[in-house]
Every structure is written in structure tokens, then in C-alpha cells.
CSV table of C-alpha atoms in Angstrom, one decimal:
chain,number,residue,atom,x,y,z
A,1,UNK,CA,0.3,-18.9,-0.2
A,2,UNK,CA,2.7,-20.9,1.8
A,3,UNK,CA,5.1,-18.9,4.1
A,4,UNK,CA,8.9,-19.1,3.0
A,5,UNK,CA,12.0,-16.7,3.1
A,6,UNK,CA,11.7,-15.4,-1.3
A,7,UNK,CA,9.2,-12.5,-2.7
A,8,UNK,CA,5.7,-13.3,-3.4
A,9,UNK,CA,2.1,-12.5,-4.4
A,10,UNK,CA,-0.4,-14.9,-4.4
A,11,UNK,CA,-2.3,-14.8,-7.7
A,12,UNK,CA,-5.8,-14.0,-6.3
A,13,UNK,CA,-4.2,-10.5,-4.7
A,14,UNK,CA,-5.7,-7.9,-7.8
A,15,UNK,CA,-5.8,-5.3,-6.2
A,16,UNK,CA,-3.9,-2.6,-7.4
A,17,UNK,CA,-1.6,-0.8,-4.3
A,18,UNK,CA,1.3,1.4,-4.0
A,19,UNK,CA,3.2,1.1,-0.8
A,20,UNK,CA,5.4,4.0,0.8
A,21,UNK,CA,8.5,2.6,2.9
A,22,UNK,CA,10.3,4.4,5.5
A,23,UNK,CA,13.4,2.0,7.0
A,24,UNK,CA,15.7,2.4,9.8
A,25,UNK,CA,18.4,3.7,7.7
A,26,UNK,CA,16.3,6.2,6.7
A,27,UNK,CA,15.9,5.5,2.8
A,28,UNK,CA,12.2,6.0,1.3
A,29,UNK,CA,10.9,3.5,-1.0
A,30,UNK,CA,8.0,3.5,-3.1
A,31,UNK,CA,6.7,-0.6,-4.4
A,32,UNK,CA,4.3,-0.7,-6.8
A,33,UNK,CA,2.0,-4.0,-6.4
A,34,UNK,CA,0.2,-3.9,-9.4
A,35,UNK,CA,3.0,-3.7,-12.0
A,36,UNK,CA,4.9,-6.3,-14.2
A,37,UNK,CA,7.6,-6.4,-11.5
A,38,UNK,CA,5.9,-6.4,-7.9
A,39,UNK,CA,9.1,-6.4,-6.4
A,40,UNK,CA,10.7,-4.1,-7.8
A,41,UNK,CA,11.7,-0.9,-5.4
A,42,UNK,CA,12.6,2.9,-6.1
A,43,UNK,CA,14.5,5.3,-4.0
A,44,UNK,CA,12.6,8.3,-3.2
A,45,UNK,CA,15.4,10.3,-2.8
A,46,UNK,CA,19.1,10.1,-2.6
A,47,UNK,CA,20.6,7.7,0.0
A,48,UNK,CA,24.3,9.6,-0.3
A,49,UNK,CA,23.1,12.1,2.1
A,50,UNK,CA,21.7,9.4,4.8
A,51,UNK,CA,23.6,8.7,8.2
A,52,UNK,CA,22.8,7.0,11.0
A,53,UNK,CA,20.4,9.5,12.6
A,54,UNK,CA,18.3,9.5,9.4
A,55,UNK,CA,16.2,7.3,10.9
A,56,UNK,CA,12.6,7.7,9.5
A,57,UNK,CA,10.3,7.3,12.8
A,58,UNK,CA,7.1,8.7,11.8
A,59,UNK,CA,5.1,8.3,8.5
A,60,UNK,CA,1.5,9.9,8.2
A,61,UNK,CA,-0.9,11.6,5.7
A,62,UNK,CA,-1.1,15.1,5.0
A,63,UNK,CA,-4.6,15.5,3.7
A,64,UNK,CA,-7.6,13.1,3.6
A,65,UNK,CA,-7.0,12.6,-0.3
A,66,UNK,CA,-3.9,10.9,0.4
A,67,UNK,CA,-1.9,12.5,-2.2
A,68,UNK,CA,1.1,14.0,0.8
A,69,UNK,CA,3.1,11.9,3.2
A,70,UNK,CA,4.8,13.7,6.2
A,71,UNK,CA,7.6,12.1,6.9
A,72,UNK,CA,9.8,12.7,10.9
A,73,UNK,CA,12.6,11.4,11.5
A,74,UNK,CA,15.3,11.2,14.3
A,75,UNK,CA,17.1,13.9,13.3
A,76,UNK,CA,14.5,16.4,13.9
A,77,UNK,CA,13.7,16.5,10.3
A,78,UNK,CA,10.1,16.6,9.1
A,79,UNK,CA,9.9,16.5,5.2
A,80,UNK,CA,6.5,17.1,3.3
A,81,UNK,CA,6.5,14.2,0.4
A,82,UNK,CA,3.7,15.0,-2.8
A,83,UNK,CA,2.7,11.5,-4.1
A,84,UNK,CA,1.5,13.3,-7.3
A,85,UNK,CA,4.8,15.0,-7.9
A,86,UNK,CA,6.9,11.8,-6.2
A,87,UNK,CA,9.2,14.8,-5.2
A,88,UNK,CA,10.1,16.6,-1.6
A,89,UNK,CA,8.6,20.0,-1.9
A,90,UNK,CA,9.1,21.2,1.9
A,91,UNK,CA,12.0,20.5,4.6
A,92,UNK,CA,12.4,22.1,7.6
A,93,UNK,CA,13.1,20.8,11.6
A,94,UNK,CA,11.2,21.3,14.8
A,95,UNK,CA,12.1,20.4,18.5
A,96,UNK,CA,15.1,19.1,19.8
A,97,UNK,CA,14.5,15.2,19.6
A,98,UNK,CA,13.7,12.7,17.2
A,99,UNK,CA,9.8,13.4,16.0
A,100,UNK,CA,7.2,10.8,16.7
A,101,UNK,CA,4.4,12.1,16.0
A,102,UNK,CA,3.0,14.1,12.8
A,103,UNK,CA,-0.1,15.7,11.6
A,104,UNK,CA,-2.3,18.5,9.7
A,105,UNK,CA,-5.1,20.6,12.2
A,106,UNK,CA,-6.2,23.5,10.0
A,107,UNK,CA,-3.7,23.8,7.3
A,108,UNK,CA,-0.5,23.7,10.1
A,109,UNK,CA,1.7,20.5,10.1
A,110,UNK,CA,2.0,19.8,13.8
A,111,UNK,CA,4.9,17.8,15.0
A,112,UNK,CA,5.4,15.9,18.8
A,113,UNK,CA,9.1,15.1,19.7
A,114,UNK,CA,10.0,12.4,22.4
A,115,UNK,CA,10.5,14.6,24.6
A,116,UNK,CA,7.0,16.2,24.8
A,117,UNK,CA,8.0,19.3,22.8
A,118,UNK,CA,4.9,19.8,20.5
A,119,UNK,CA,5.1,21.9,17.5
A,120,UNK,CA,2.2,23.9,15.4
A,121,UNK,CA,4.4,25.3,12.5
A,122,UNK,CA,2.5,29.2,11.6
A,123,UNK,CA,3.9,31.9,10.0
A,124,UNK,CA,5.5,33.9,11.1
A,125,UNK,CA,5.7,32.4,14.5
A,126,UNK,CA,5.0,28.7,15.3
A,127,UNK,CA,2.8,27.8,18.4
A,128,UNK,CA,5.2,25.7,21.0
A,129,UNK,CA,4.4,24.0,24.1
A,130,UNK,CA,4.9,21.0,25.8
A,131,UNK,CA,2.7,17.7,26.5
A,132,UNK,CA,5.5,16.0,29.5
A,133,UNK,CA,8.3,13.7,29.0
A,134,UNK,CA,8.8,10.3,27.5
A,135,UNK,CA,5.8,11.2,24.9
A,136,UNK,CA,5.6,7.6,22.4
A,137,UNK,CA,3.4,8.6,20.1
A,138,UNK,CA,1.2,11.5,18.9
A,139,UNK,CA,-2.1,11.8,16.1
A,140,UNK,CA,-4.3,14.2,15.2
A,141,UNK,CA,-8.3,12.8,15.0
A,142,UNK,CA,-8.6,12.8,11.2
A,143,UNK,CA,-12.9,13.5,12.0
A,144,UNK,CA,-11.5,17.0,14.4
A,145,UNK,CA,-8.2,18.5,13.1
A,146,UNK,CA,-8.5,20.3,16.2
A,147,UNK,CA,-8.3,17.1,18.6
A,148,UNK,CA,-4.8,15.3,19.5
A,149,UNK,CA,-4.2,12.1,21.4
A,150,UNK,CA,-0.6,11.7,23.5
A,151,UNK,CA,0.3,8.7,24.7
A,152,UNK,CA,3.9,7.4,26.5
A,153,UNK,CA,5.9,5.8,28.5
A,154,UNK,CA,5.1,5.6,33.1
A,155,UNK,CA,1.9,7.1,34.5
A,156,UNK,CA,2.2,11.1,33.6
A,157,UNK,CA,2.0,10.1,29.9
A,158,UNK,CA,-1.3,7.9,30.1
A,159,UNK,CA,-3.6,8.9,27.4
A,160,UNK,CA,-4.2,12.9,26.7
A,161,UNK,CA,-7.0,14.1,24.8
A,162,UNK,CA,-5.7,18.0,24.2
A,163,UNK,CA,-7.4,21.0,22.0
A,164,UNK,CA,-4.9,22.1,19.7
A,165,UNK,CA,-7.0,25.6,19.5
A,166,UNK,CA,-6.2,26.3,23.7
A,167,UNK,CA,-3.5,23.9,23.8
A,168,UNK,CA,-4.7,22.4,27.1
A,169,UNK,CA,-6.1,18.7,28.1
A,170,UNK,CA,-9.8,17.8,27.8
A,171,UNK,CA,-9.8,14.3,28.6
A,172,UNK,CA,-7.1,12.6,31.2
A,173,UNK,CA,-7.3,9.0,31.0
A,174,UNK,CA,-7.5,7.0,34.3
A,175,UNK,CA,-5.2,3.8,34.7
A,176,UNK,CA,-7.1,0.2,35.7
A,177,UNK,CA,-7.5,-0.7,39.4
A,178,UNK,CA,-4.8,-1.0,41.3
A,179,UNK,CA,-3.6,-5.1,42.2
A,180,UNK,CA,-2.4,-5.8,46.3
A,181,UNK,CA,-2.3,-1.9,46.6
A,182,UNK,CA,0.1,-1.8,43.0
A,183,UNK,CA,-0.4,0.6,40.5
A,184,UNK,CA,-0.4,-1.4,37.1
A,185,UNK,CA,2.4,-0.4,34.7
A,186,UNK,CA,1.9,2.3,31.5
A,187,UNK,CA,3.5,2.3,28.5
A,188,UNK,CA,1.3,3.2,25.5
A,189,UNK,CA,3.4,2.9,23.1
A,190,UNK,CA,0.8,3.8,19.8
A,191,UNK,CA,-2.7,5.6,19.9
A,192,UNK,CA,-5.2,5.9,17.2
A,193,UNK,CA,-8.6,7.3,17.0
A,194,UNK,CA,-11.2,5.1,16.4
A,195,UNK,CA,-13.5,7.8,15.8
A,196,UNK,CA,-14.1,11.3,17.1
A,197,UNK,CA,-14.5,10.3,20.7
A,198,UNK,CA,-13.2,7.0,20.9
A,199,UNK,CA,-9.4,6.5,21.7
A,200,UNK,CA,-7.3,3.3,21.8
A,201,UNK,CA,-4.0,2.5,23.2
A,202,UNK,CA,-1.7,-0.4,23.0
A,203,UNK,CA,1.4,-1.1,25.6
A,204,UNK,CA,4.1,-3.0,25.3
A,205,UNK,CA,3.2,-4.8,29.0
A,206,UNK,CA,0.3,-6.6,27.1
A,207,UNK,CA,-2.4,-4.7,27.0
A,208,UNK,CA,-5.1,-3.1,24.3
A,209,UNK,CA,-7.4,-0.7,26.0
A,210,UNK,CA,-10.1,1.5,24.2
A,211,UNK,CA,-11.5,4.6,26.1
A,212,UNK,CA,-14.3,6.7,25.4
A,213,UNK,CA,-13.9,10.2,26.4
A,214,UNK,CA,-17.8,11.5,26.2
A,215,UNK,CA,-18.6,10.2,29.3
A,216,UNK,CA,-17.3,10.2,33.0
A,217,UNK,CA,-15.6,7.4,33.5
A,218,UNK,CA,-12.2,7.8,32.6
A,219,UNK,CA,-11.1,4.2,32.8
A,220,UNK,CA,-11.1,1.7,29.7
A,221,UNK,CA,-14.4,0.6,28.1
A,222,UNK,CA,-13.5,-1.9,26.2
A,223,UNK,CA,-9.5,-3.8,27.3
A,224,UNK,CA,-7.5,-7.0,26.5
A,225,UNK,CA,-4.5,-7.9,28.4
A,226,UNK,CA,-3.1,-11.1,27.9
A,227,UNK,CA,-2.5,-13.5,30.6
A,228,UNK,CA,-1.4,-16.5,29.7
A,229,UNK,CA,2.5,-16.9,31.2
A,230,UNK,CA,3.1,-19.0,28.0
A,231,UNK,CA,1.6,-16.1,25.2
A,232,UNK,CA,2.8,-13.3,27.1
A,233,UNK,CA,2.2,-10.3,24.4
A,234,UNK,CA,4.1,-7.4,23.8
A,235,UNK,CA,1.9,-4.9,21.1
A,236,UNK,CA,4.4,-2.7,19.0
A,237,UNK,CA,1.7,-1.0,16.8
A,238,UNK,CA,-2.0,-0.3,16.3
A,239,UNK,CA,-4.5,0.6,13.1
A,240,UNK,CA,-8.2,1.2,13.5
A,241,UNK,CA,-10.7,0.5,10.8
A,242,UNK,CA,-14.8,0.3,11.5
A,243,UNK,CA,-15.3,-2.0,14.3
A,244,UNK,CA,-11.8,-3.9,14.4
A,245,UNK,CA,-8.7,-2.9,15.9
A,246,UNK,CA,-5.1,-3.9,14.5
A,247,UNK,CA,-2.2,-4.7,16.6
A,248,UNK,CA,1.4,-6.0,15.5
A,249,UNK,CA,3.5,-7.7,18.1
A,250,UNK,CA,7.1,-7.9,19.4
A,251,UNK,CA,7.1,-11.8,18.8
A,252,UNK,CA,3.3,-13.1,17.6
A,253,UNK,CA,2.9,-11.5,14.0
A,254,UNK,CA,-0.7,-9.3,14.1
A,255,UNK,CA,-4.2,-9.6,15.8
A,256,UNK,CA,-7.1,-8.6,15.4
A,257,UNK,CA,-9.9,-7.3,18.0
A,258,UNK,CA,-13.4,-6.4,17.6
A,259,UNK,CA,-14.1,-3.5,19.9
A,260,UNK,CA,-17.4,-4.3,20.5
A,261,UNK,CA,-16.1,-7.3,22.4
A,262,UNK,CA,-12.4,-7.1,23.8
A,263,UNK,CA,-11.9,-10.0,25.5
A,264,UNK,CA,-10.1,-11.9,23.1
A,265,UNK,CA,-8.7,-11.8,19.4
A,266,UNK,CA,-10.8,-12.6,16.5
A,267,UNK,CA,-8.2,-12.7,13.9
A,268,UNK,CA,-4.2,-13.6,13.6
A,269,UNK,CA,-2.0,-12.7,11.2
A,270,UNK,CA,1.2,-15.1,11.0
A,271,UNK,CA,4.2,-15.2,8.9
A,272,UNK,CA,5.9,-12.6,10.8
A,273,UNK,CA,10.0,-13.7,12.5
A,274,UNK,CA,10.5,-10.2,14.2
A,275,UNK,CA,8.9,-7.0,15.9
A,276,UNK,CA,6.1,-5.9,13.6
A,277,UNK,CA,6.8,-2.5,13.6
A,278,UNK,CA,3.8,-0.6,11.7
A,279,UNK,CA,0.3,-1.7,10.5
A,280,UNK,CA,-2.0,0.3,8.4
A,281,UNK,CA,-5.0,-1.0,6.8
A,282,UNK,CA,-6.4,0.1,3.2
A,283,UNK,CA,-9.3,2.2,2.7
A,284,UNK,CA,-11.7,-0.5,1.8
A,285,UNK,CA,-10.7,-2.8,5.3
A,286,UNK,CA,-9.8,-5.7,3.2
A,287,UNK,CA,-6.2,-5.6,3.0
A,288,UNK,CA,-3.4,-5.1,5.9
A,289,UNK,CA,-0.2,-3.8,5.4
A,290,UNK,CA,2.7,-4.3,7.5
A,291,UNK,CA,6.3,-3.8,8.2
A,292,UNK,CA,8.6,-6.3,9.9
A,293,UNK,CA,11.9,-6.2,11.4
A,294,UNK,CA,12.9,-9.3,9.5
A,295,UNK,CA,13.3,-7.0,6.5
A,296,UNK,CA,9.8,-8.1,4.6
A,297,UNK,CA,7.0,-5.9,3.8
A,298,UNK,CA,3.3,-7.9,3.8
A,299,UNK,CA,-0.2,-7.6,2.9
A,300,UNK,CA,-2.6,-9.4,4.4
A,301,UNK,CA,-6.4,-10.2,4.0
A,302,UNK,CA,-7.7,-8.1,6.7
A,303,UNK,CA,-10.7,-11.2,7.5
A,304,UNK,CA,-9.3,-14.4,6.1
A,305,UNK,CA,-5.9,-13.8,7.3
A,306,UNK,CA,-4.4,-14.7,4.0
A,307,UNK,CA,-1.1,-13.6,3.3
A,308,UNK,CA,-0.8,-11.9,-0.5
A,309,UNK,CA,2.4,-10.4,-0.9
A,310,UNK,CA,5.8,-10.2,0.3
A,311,UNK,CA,8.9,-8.2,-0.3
A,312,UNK,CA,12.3,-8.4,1.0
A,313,UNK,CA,13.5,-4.7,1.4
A,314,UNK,CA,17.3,-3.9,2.2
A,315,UNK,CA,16.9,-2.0,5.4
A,316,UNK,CA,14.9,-2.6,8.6
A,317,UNK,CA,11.3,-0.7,7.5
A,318,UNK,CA,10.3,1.1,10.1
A,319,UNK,CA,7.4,2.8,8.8
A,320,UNK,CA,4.7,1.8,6.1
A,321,UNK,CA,1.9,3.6,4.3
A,322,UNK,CA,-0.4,2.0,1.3
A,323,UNK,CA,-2.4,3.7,-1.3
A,324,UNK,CA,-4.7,3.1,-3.9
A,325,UNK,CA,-3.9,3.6,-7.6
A,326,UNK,CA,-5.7,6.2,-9.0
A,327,UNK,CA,-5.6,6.5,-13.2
A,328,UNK,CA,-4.9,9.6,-14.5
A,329,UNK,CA,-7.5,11.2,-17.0
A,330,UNK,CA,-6.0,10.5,-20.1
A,331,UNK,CA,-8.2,12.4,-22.6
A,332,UNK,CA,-6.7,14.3,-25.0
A,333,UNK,CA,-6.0,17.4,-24.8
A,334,UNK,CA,-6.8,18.3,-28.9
A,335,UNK,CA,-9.8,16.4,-28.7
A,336,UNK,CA,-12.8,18.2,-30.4
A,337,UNK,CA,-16.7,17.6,-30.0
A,338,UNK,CA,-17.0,16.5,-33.9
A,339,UNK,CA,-16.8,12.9,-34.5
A,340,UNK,CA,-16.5,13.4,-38.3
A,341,UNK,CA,-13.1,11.8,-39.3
A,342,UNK,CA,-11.9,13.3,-42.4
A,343,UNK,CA,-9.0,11.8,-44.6
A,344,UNK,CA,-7.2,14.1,-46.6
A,345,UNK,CA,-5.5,12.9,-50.3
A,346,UNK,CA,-3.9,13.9,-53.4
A,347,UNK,CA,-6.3,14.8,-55.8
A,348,UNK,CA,-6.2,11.7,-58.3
A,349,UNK,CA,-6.5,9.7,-55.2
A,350,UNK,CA,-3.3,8.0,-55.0
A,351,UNK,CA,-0.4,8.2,-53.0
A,352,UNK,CA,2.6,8.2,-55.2
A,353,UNK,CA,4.8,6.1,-52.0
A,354,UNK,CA,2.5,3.3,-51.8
A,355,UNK,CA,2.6,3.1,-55.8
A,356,UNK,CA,5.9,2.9,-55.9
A,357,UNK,CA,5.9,-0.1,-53.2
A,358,UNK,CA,3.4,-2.1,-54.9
A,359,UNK,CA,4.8,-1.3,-58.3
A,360,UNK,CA,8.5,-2.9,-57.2
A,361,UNK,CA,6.7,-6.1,-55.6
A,362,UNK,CA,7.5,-9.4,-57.3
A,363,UNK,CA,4.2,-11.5,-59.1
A,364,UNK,CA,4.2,-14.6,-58.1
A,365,UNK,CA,3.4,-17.4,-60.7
A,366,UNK,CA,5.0,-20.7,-59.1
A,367,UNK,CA,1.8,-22.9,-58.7
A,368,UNK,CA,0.8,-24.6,-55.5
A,369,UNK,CA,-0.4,-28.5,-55.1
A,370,UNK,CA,-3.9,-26.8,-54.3
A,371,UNK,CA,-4.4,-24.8,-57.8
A,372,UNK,CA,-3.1,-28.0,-59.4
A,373,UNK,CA,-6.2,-30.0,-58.0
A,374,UNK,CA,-8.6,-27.4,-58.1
A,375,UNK,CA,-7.1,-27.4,-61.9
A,376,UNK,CA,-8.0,-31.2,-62.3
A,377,UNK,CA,-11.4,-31.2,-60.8
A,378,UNK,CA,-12.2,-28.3,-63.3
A,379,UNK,CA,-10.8,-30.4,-66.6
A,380,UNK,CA,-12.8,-33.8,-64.8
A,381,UNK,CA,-15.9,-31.8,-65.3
A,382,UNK,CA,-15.9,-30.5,-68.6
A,383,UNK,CA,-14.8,-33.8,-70.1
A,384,UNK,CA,-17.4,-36.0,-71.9
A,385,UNK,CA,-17.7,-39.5,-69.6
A,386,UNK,CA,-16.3,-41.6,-72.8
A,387,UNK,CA,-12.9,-39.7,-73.5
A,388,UNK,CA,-12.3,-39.5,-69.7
A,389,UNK,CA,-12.5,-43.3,-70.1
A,390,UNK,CA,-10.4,-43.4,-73.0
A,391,UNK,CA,-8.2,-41.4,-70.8
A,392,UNK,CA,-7.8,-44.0,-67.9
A,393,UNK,CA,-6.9,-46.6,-69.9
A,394,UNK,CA,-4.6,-44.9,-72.1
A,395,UNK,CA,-2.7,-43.6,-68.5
A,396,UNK,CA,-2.7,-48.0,-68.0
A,397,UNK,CA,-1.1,-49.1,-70.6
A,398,UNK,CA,2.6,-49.6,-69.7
A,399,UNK,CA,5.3,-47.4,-71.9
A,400,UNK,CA,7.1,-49.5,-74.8
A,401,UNK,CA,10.6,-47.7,-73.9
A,402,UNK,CA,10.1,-48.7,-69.7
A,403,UNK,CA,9.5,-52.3,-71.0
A,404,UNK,CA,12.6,-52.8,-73.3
């Protein structure tokens, strides 16, 4: 599909996706790929009541199942969204800054605010503490509801492994060796968990850096960090899936990195004219979603880099989350175990409506050409040979009244 400025979906792109929107006005859109109209876009909820500090800044899943989206925003607000309902059933607000990081661990939405307030909402009383300033980004490992990764801006918010159970830090990670007696700058800005005990972290100063936290080394395993002075990279994002990592950029569109080997990219995704500002990858690892400050939503072929779809959206998205279309049972609910079909009558079985129809319809006695030759091959063959020639030279002889 050839990259221009109008919607599109390339016709090989069957799968069938629904994508979850948040923007920087603050609306929530749900698109549905797989219907009639790809495009077309529906307000989860009223945008009357939006303002400017509606700001959605954290999307994530409730449950493994993916059937809830919590949803943080700058105003403090958290809401619980049920994607089987496709209605709000919970609002409520935590800390006293806009939320940017959101998660389950044991039933308990926890919530990080930028200013390192953390939040584990329990009745009656929710668990507070705090994880330091300038805090960027928080997750919960979806394999350990009990583990959480921190990760910020300047040295005191390098990644944080913490137990959620003692609320203290089980893994401090250590920053890269220092250049001509310089401590290297710090600013992961998104963390993911590639699995239980492996961490990554991307940084707006260039860098991808994966850590694993089993042993005790507490620097990077596996890093990138681009320096070339003309490609000078700036990651905004970062997905996980299997053995690949998933970066969106501030001026580059997406890459791609195989954590096995770091050193470079293995994949770019292009079409991009702004700040990619989330990535998210679909359960199977075949498609990439995106969001773009150039208004467009994408979807990407997560190995042949082939764009699919794209949708202009209104407002600057800021957050994106895609999900597979699940059909609903539709078995009836009267359904019975006998197959038997029985068809009930009147007892002379007729139906007086359908004899009054047919006894009002109109016989139709015009002849066609057809019956009219079928008519003459009939009379061709019951006629003795002589009197049919008797007949064709009768039909010859001219008629006395033409002639005069």
C-alpha cells in the first residue's frame, strides 16, 4: 500500500481487529477494522464533559482476557472501561498528578502518578507510598501481578524492580560506564517486561537497553544506542512480543530489535510524519498497532513491515490498544435436542389465504413464438409426406387478388 495523506486498508489485511483510542483531548474511540466501514469511529463516552486536562495518558488492560481497559488521565482520573458492556462501570481519582502508569496485582488496580505517588486502591483503605520524583512510566509484569517496573526521568529514577506485597525495591538497575569521568544521561521514558525477569527500557537520549535482574550484574545485557550524528534517535515508546522489541520514535517512524542481538534494528516501520506516541502489538505478533501525532492510527505487519491500515482520527491519539474480535455464541436460546420438524395445518390441508391468492391470479393464454414452433414441429410430424407436399406448393402459388 503506497503511503499518502487519505484512510486506507490494504486488501490483503483480513484480520479482524478492534482498536481502542485515547487522544490528547481526551475523547475515547473505538474503530472497528473488520466492518463495512473501516473508518468509521464511535465516541466512547460524551465529549461535552471534556477539557483541557482530560488528557488520556495511560491505556492498559485490566485482566489477561482483555475484555477491561483502564484508562488515567491527567486529571487524576482513572476510569475502568468493560469492552463487553462498551460502558464505564467504575470512576474514581488517586494521587495528585496526572497518572502514568496503570495496572491489576491481585484483584487491586494500582495506579503511579508523575510524581512518584503509587497507588494500591483496597477497601477500605488503599495502600500509598512513594517510588521518587519525575516517575515516566509504570507496569505491572503480566507473568507476577506482584512485580512492578518504574522507570523516569535523571539517575534516581533508573529502572526499579519493586514487590508490590512489601512495597520495597528488589532489583536497582545500574547506569552504563561512565565516558571522560561523565555519568551518561537517564531518561527511561517507557518500560515493559519482556518476561518475568527480563526488563527493557527505552530513553529519549537514544538508547534501548534490556536488563535481566536474576543475576548480579546490574548493568544492561543486551543495549542499542545509536550513534550516528546524522540518525540521532529519540525512542517515545516500547512493546515486547517473544524475542523482538518494539520502539516508536520522535522523528524515524518504528524499529524493530531482536533481543537476542541488540546491536542494530532488524525491522523499520515507515510512514510515520510525527512522534509515534504508543505501539502495542496483537496477540498473534503479526500485526503492529500504532499511534501518531500526525493524527493517523496504523497497523503494521510486525515482519514484512507492510503497512495495512490507516485512519485519520480528529484529535492527537495519545494512547492505543487493539483486540481481537471474538463472536458471540449465537445459539438459540429455545433450541431443543429433537431434530423432528413438525408443520402444523388446517385439517383439509389447505390454507384458506394462499387459496384465495392463487384463486384471484390471472391465466395466461397469450401464446409465445416458442409454443408456436413447438406447435409446427408437432403438425410436421403427423402429416403424411404427400399432403405436406401438396402443402408447400399450395403456400407458392401467388394470390389472384395480390396480382390484380
Amino acid at each position: 500500500m503506497k503511503f499518502s495523506s487519505i484512510n486506507a486498508k490494504c486488501p490483503t489485511y483480513m484480520d479482524q481487529h478492534t482498536l481502542y483510542v485515547g487522544t490528547h483531548t481526551g475523547s475515547f474511540k473505538r474503530i472497528n477494522l473488520y466492518d463495512d466501514d473501516p473508518y468509521e469511529q464511535r465516541n466512547l463516552q460524551p465529549i461535552e464533559v471534556l477539557n483541557k486536562t482530560s488528557k488520556i495518558t495511560c491505556m492498559e488492560f485490566g485482566d489477561k482476557d482483555q475484555t477491561e481497559i483502564l484508562i488515567g488521565r491527567a486529571n487524576r482520573c482513572v476510569k475502568v472501561f468493560s469492552c463487553s458492556k462498551q460502558d464505564s462501570v467504575s470512576n474514581f481519582e488517586v494521587g495528585s498528578d496526572e497518572v502514568v502508569g496503570l495496572g491489576r496485582s491481585n484483584g487491586c488496580i494500582v495506579a503511579g502518578c508523575a510524581n512518584g505517588e503509587v497507588q494500591i486502591v483496597k477497601y477500605p483503605e488503599p495502600v500509598k507510598f512513594s517510588v521518587g520524583d519525575n516517575l515516566s512510566r509504570l507496569r505491572i509484569c503480566p507473568d507476577d501481578e506482584s512485580r512492578m517496573v518504574t522507570g523516569g526521568k535523571l539517575l534516581k529514577q533508573i529502572i526499579k524492580l519493586w514487590d508490590l506485597e512489601t512495597q520495597k525495591v528488589i532489583f536497582t538497575a545500574k547506569n552504563v560506564k561512565k565516558v571522560l569521568e561523565l555519568e551518561q544521561l537517564v531518561w527511561d521514558n517507557d518500560v515493559v517486561f519482556v518476561d518475568r525477569n527480563l526488563i527493557a527500557a527505552c530513553s529519549r537520549h537514544g538508547y534501548v537497553r534490556m536488563y535481566d535482574t536474576r543475576g548480579p550484574a546490574r548493568r544492561p545485557v543486551q543495549d542499542f544506542t545509536s550513534s550516528d550524528p546524522d540518525d540521532q534517535l529519540a525512542f517515545s515508546c516500547l512493546a515486547s512480543r517473544g524475542d523482538y522489541l518494539y520502539a516508536g520514535t520522535t522523528t524515524f517512524g518504528a524499529r524493530a530489535f531482536d533481543i537476542r542481538r541488540m546491536k542494530n534494528h532488524v525491522h523499520v516501520y515507515k510512514g510515520f510524519t510525527g512522534t509515534v506516541t504508543s505501539i502495542r502489538v496483537d496477540p498473534s505478533g503479526n500485526h503492529l498497532f500504532s499511534a501518531c501525532l500526525d493524527r493517523y492510527v496504523r497497523v503494521h505487519h510486525a515482519h514484512r513491515t507492510a503497512l495495512e491500515y490507516r485512519c485519520y482520527v480528529k484529535s492527537k491519539p495519545t494512547q492505543i490498544l487493539g483486540v481481537e474480535f471474538k463472536e458471540k455464541d449465537r445459539t438459540d436460546k429455545h433450541e431443543t435436542d429433537d431434530d423432528d420438524v413438525e408443520i402444523v395445518g388446517v385439517e383439509d390441508g389447505s390454507d384458506a389465504e394462499y387459496d384465495e391468492i392463487f384463486s384471484n391470479m390471472k391465466t395466461v393464454s397469450e401464446p409465445t413464438k416458442l409454443t408456436k414452433k413447438r406447435k409446427a414441429a408437432e403438425e410436421d410430424v403427423d402429416v403424411d409426406p404427400v399432403q405436406k407436399d401438396k402443402r408447400k406448393i399450395k403456400s407458392t402459388k401467388p394470390n389472384i387478388n395480390e396480382v390484380q
